[in-house]
XYZ file of C-alpha atoms in Angstrom:
363
model
C 0.557 -4.465 5.774
C 1.566 -6.434 2.718
C 2.442 -5.658 -0.882
C 3.252 -2.040 -0.053
C 4.876 -0.082 -2.851
C 7.747 2.278 -1.897
C 5.748 5.423 -2.667
C 2.547 4.361 -0.891
C 1.367 5.834 2.386
C 0.421 2.772 4.478
C -2.496 4.693 6.015
C -4.057 5.356 2.617
C -4.110 1.797 1.297
C -7.319 0.082 0.270
C -6.650 -3.515 1.248
C -7.440 -6.160 -1.334
C -9.865 -8.885 -0.320
C -7.039 -11.444 -0.019
C -5.517 -9.254 2.710
C -8.712 -8.954 4.758
C -9.289 -10.840 8.021
C -10.857 -14.237 7.405
C -14.210 -13.277 8.919
C -14.531 -10.218 6.677
C -13.329 -12.059 3.592
C -15.796 -14.930 3.981
C -18.700 -12.534 4.656
C -17.778 -10.464 1.600
C -17.600 -13.476 -0.690
C -20.880 -14.811 0.691
C -22.519 -11.490 -0.203
C -22.099 -12.302 -3.897
C -23.427 -15.851 -3.791
C -25.877 -16.599 -6.604
C -29.170 -18.036 -5.468
C -32.912 -17.650 -5.629
C -34.288 -14.271 -4.647
C -37.645 -15.885 -3.833
C -36.266 -18.144 -1.109
C -33.716 -15.608 0.121
C -30.598 -17.541 -0.835
C -29.171 -14.903 -3.162
C -26.369 -12.801 -1.700
C -27.278 -9.187 -0.824
C -24.576 -7.849 -3.153
C -25.071 -10.292 -5.999
C -26.731 -7.663 -8.198
C -23.731 -5.300 -7.982
C -21.839 -4.731 -11.188
C -18.078 -5.339 -11.189
C -17.322 -1.596 -11.077
C -19.647 -1.126 -8.096
C -18.182 -4.107 -6.297
C -14.652 -2.777 -6.800
C -15.621 0.686 -5.585
C -17.095 -0.612 -2.334
C -14.222 -3.057 -1.915
C -11.854 -0.101 -1.903
C -13.991 1.755 0.620
C -14.074 -1.184 3.011
C -10.389 -1.933 2.428
C -9.626 1.650 3.418
C -11.607 1.175 6.646
C -9.644 -1.983 7.467
C -6.396 -0.099 6.839
C -7.490 2.455 9.420
C -8.263 -0.255 11.974
C -4.898 -1.951 11.405
C -2.740 1.182 11.491
C -4.603 2.436 14.569
C -4.241 -0.871 16.439
C -8.026 -1.271 16.582
C -8.490 -4.385 14.462
C -9.963 -7.250 16.504
C -10.231 -10.267 14.239
C -12.269 -12.256 16.776
C -15.104 -9.725 16.636
C -17.731 -9.704 13.875
C -17.147 -6.989 11.246
C -20.412 -5.258 12.072
C -19.612 -5.159 15.786
C -16.207 -3.583 15.096
C -17.884 -0.624 13.441
C -18.802 1.698 16.306
C -19.503 5.419 16.418
C -16.330 6.023 18.465
C -14.129 4.247 15.936
C -15.878 5.971 13.068
C -15.141 9.332 14.690
C -11.448 8.399 14.841
C -11.588 7.284 11.203
C -13.032 10.633 10.131
C -10.378 12.384 12.224
C -7.615 10.462 10.439
C -9.066 11.288 7.032
C -9.221 14.941 8.009
C -5.611 14.923 9.219
C -4.587 13.541 5.813
C -6.007 16.727 4.283
C -8.819 14.820 2.618
C -11.668 17.061 1.469
C -15.135 16.746 2.957
C -16.414 15.502 -0.388
C -13.971 12.594 -0.241
C -14.831 11.882 3.386
C -18.479 11.606 2.413
C -17.513 9.208 -0.376
C -15.485 7.001 1.960
C -18.317 6.837 4.488
C -20.868 6.031 1.779
C -18.634 3.232 0.456
C -18.186 1.859 3.970
C -21.936 1.894 4.568
C -22.685 0.019 1.336
C -20.008 -2.588 2.053
C -20.855 -3.239 5.695
C -24.547 -3.636 4.841
C -23.772 -6.712 2.717
C -21.043 -8.005 5.030
C -23.332 -7.785 8.084
C -26.839 -7.750 6.560
C -28.588 -8.467 9.858
C -27.073 -5.509 11.695
C -28.887 -2.182 11.921
C -26.670 0.606 10.574
C -29.293 3.319 10.669
C -26.957 5.480 12.754
C -24.263 5.266 10.072
C -26.792 6.006 7.346
C -27.759 9.215 9.186
C -24.095 10.259 9.384
C -23.590 9.606 5.682
C -26.707 11.621 4.879
C -25.489 14.454 7.108
C -22.167 14.620 5.264
C -23.940 14.444 1.929
C -26.261 17.327 2.810
C -23.633 19.507 4.454
C -20.590 18.870 2.338
C -19.339 21.873 0.420
C -18.047 20.837 -2.970
C -14.861 22.898 -3.019
C -14.404 22.168 -6.687
C -16.855 24.963 -7.640
C -18.480 23.004 -10.432
C -20.139 25.896 -12.243
C -16.907 27.867 -12.374
C -15.157 24.937 -14.036
C -17.757 24.179 -16.683
C -16.619 24.857 -20.243
C -18.593 24.647 -23.502
C -17.958 21.292 -25.139
C -17.043 22.987 -28.415
C -14.416 25.130 -26.694
C -12.850 22.036 -25.132
C -12.820 20.241 -28.477
C -11.306 23.236 -30.274
C -8.529 23.434 -27.687
C -7.775 19.720 -28.081
C -7.651 19.918 -31.884
C -5.414 22.990 -31.800
C -2.940 21.275 -29.481
C -2.947 18.017 -31.420
C -2.258 19.966 -34.614
C 0.628 21.751 -32.912
C 1.962 18.442 -31.650
C 1.881 16.916 -35.126
C 3.577 19.873 -36.813
C 6.128 20.604 -34.085
C 6.278 17.800 -31.474
C 7.452 18.891 -28.005
C 10.920 17.746 -27.034
C 9.657 15.830 -24.009
C 7.059 13.040 -24.194
C 5.336 14.092 -27.443
C 3.285 10.873 -27.467
C 1.982 11.539 -23.962
C 1.164 15.176 -24.746
C -0.791 14.140 -27.855
C -2.515 11.333 -25.955
C -3.687 13.711 -23.209
C -5.064 16.247 -25.693
C -6.814 13.424 -27.571
C -8.416 12.107 -24.373
C -9.748 15.592 -23.604
C -11.122 15.937 -27.140
C -12.543 12.414 -26.940
C -14.474 13.209 -23.742
C -15.765 16.515 -25.097
C -17.556 14.568 -27.842
C -18.303 11.374 -25.957
C -18.449 12.015 -22.180
C -18.449 8.408 -20.997
C -17.748 7.404 -17.415
C -14.152 7.078 -16.249
C -14.396 3.319 -15.760
C -15.509 2.837 -19.350
C -12.836 5.206 -20.634
C -10.170 3.051 -18.999
C -11.808 -0.129 -20.275
C -11.647 0.708 -23.992
C -9.917 -1.912 -26.120
C -9.202 -1.533 -29.814
C -11.479 -3.609 -32.068
C -13.634 -4.594 -29.114
C -14.975 -1.303 -27.781
C -13.721 1.087 -30.445
C -13.759 0.039 -34.088
C -12.625 1.764 -37.256
C -15.180 1.850 -40.060
C -15.073 3.420 -43.500
C -16.679 6.562 -42.101
C -14.852 6.832 -38.781
C -14.849 5.230 -35.341
C -17.704 3.657 -33.404
C -17.648 3.200 -29.632
C -19.585 0.309 -28.076
C -20.009 -1.208 -24.621
C -22.074 -4.233 -23.705
C -24.810 -4.054 -21.086
C -22.551 -5.813 -18.582
C -19.929 -3.076 -18.998
C -22.137 -0.057 -18.275
C -23.363 1.363 -14.988
C -26.977 1.412 -16.157
C -26.933 -2.184 -17.387
C -27.882 -1.107 -20.910
C -25.669 -1.419 -23.986
C -24.061 1.776 -25.244
C -23.145 2.641 -28.823
C -22.174 5.963 -30.361
C -20.232 7.124 -33.404
C -17.199 9.247 -32.614
C -17.139 12.757 -34.037
C -15.733 12.679 -37.559
C -13.369 15.514 -36.704
C -11.486 13.139 -34.372
C -10.979 10.383 -36.941
C -7.700 11.805 -38.230
C -6.317 12.219 -34.703
C -7.404 8.761 -33.526
C -5.753 7.278 -36.606
C -2.540 9.151 -35.843
C -2.532 8.048 -32.205
C -3.410 4.401 -32.855
C -1.183 3.868 -35.887
C 1.779 6.150 -35.171
C 2.079 7.076 -31.492
C 0.537 4.226 -29.539
C 3.046 1.669 -30.931
C 5.839 3.864 -29.541
C 4.209 3.770 -26.106
C 3.677 -0.011 -26.185
C 7.046 -0.866 -24.651
C 5.753 -3.193 -21.946
C 4.366 -5.813 -24.287
C 1.298 -6.131 -26.516
C -2.059 -4.959 -25.210
C -5.372 -4.003 -26.813
C -6.094 -1.204 -24.341
C -6.458 2.124 -26.114
C -4.866 4.404 -23.530
C -1.305 3.580 -22.468
C 1.057 5.188 -19.972
C 4.526 6.380 -20.966
C 5.717 3.032 -19.584
C 3.462 1.036 -21.902
C 0.976 -0.090 -19.259
C -2.797 0.335 -19.668
C -3.906 3.533 -17.968
C -5.960 2.904 -14.853
C -8.750 5.149 -13.613
C -6.386 7.116 -11.375
C -3.844 7.718 -14.159
C -6.550 8.887 -16.546
C -8.072 11.144 -13.897
C -4.684 12.733 -13.214
C -3.886 13.245 -16.905
C -7.283 14.795 -17.629
C -7.351 17.193 -14.680
C -3.727 18.196 -15.209
C -4.271 18.878 -18.907
C -7.505 20.830 -18.496
C -6.100 22.951 -15.681
C -3.257 24.027 -17.961
C -5.730 24.670 -20.759
C -8.510 26.524 -18.941
C -7.059 27.619 -15.618
C -9.269 25.258 -13.604
C -9.263 21.449 -13.697
C -12.123 19.597 -15.346
C -12.350 16.154 -13.808
C -13.624 13.288 -16.020
C -17.157 13.247 -14.620
C -17.482 16.995 -15.132
C -17.274 16.461 -18.900
C -20.724 14.941 -18.585
C -21.966 18.123 -16.929
C -20.266 20.218 -19.614
C -22.011 18.291 -22.385
C -25.482 18.194 -20.835
C -25.420 21.721 -19.398
C -24.424 23.324 -22.646
C -26.958 21.300 -24.624
C -29.495 22.797 -22.235
C -27.906 26.222 -22.626
C -27.694 26.315 -26.422
C -30.759 24.217 -27.298
C -33.073 24.142 -24.242
C -36.046 22.861 -26.251
C -34.149 19.645 -26.958
C -32.407 19.223 -23.615
C -33.568 15.616 -23.336
C -31.234 14.541 -26.105
C -28.553 14.738 -23.398
C -29.994 11.608 -21.776
C -28.818 9.143 -24.458
C -25.605 11.148 -24.836
C -24.784 10.379 -21.200
C -26.168 6.858 -21.247
C -29.087 7.784 -18.979
C -32.150 5.583 -19.271
C -34.344 8.166 -17.530
C -34.376 11.640 -19.172
C -35.173 13.139 -15.778
C -31.585 12.404 -14.792
C -30.529 15.370 -16.941
C -32.898 17.814 -15.260
C -30.272 19.294 -12.941
C -28.185 20.187 -15.999
C -31.075 22.330 -17.201
C -31.028 24.047 -13.813
C -27.288 24.627 -14.137
C -27.833 26.129 -17.572
C -30.435 28.483 -16.133
C -27.951 29.498 -13.445
C -25.376 30.307 -16.118
C -27.909 32.334 -18.106
C -28.987 34.153 -14.958
C -25.365 34.900 -14.107
C -24.753 36.294 -17.586
C -27.831 38.499 -17.371
C -26.887 39.804 -13.942
C -23.372 40.657 -15.088
C -24.758 42.354 -18.182
C -27.275 44.352 -16.124
C -24.651 45.405 -13.610
C -22.292 46.492 -16.383
C -25.072 48.462 -18.081
C -26.011 50.157 -14.822
C -22.402 51.080 -14.111
C -22.112 52.650 -17.540
C -25.273 54.667 -16.918
C -24.036 55.858 -13.531
C -20.582 56.747 -14.780
C -20.255 60.578 -14.571
C -18.286 60.605 -17.819
C -21.159 58.968 -19.678
C -23.706 61.365 -18.134
C -21.661 64.404 -19.081
C -21.245 63.224 -22.660
C -25.018 62.898 -23.038
C -25.781 66.349 -21.598
């Protein structure tokens, strides 16, 4: 194993392509060869966007790490032939021993399937596809999504309150980081973009200051859907974005100049993992349960459906969906919330009616 940082668990690494066996590396690079789709010369993964390619690279790199640390890597065997049901069972066992949730195991298997299909396009991986589907259908999302949903306005109000407190009486420790985290939470409550795009934001390229506030833009090549995205930021955040960009961000920029909007306390651009950690940590302190970045999208769409069900389809452009049907499950979630409220109200009413004290007072 190479390039291992002191704090890294060698069994959890996602090997970079340069560290892969030659056979795997060449097959991976060939998968992205441009060509003509009509004569079959285009690589099977050529259409993948950079974010997708990186995601599946990590999944396959994690699989290679397992083979190496388990002594099962045979570099003279084709990548597709190395992937057997017995070895996959051992891989799942290792993931389980590392206290990885079933949701994450499903994700790793899905990433492996997508990667191996372009690395060994002529091999039949129907058996692996069935395993991935089994995990997808039987995985229990332990994150209890509905319990963690919060109204977008409540999230925004919390963020504004904490930014105001920070500006009037900064905490003794890391005031810039505390303000940054509250701003990110407020930012996502108004503009629930995907985590990859959140990390990508650069000042004057993706977010621009205008006379009326800030505008957020991404090109088609930078979005998951392949369509350009543009949205004005909520006016209420203008003051706080100004304060962060002009006053606090320069104090964080100790590692050299960068245009990235979100910086760590060490002055480095925040990666996906750092943003995810900051967001879940902050929201857990705020609401008792963590709200992961993607869940902000559910919060926005579900509560649009809850508060204004007749116009639920406006959530599609809010989330960057090209097909309004993609928001349909949020309408279902909203109905579940309404049903839950009604049940609790009915149960409470019934308990009041059955309470002997209430009966005696009426008689």
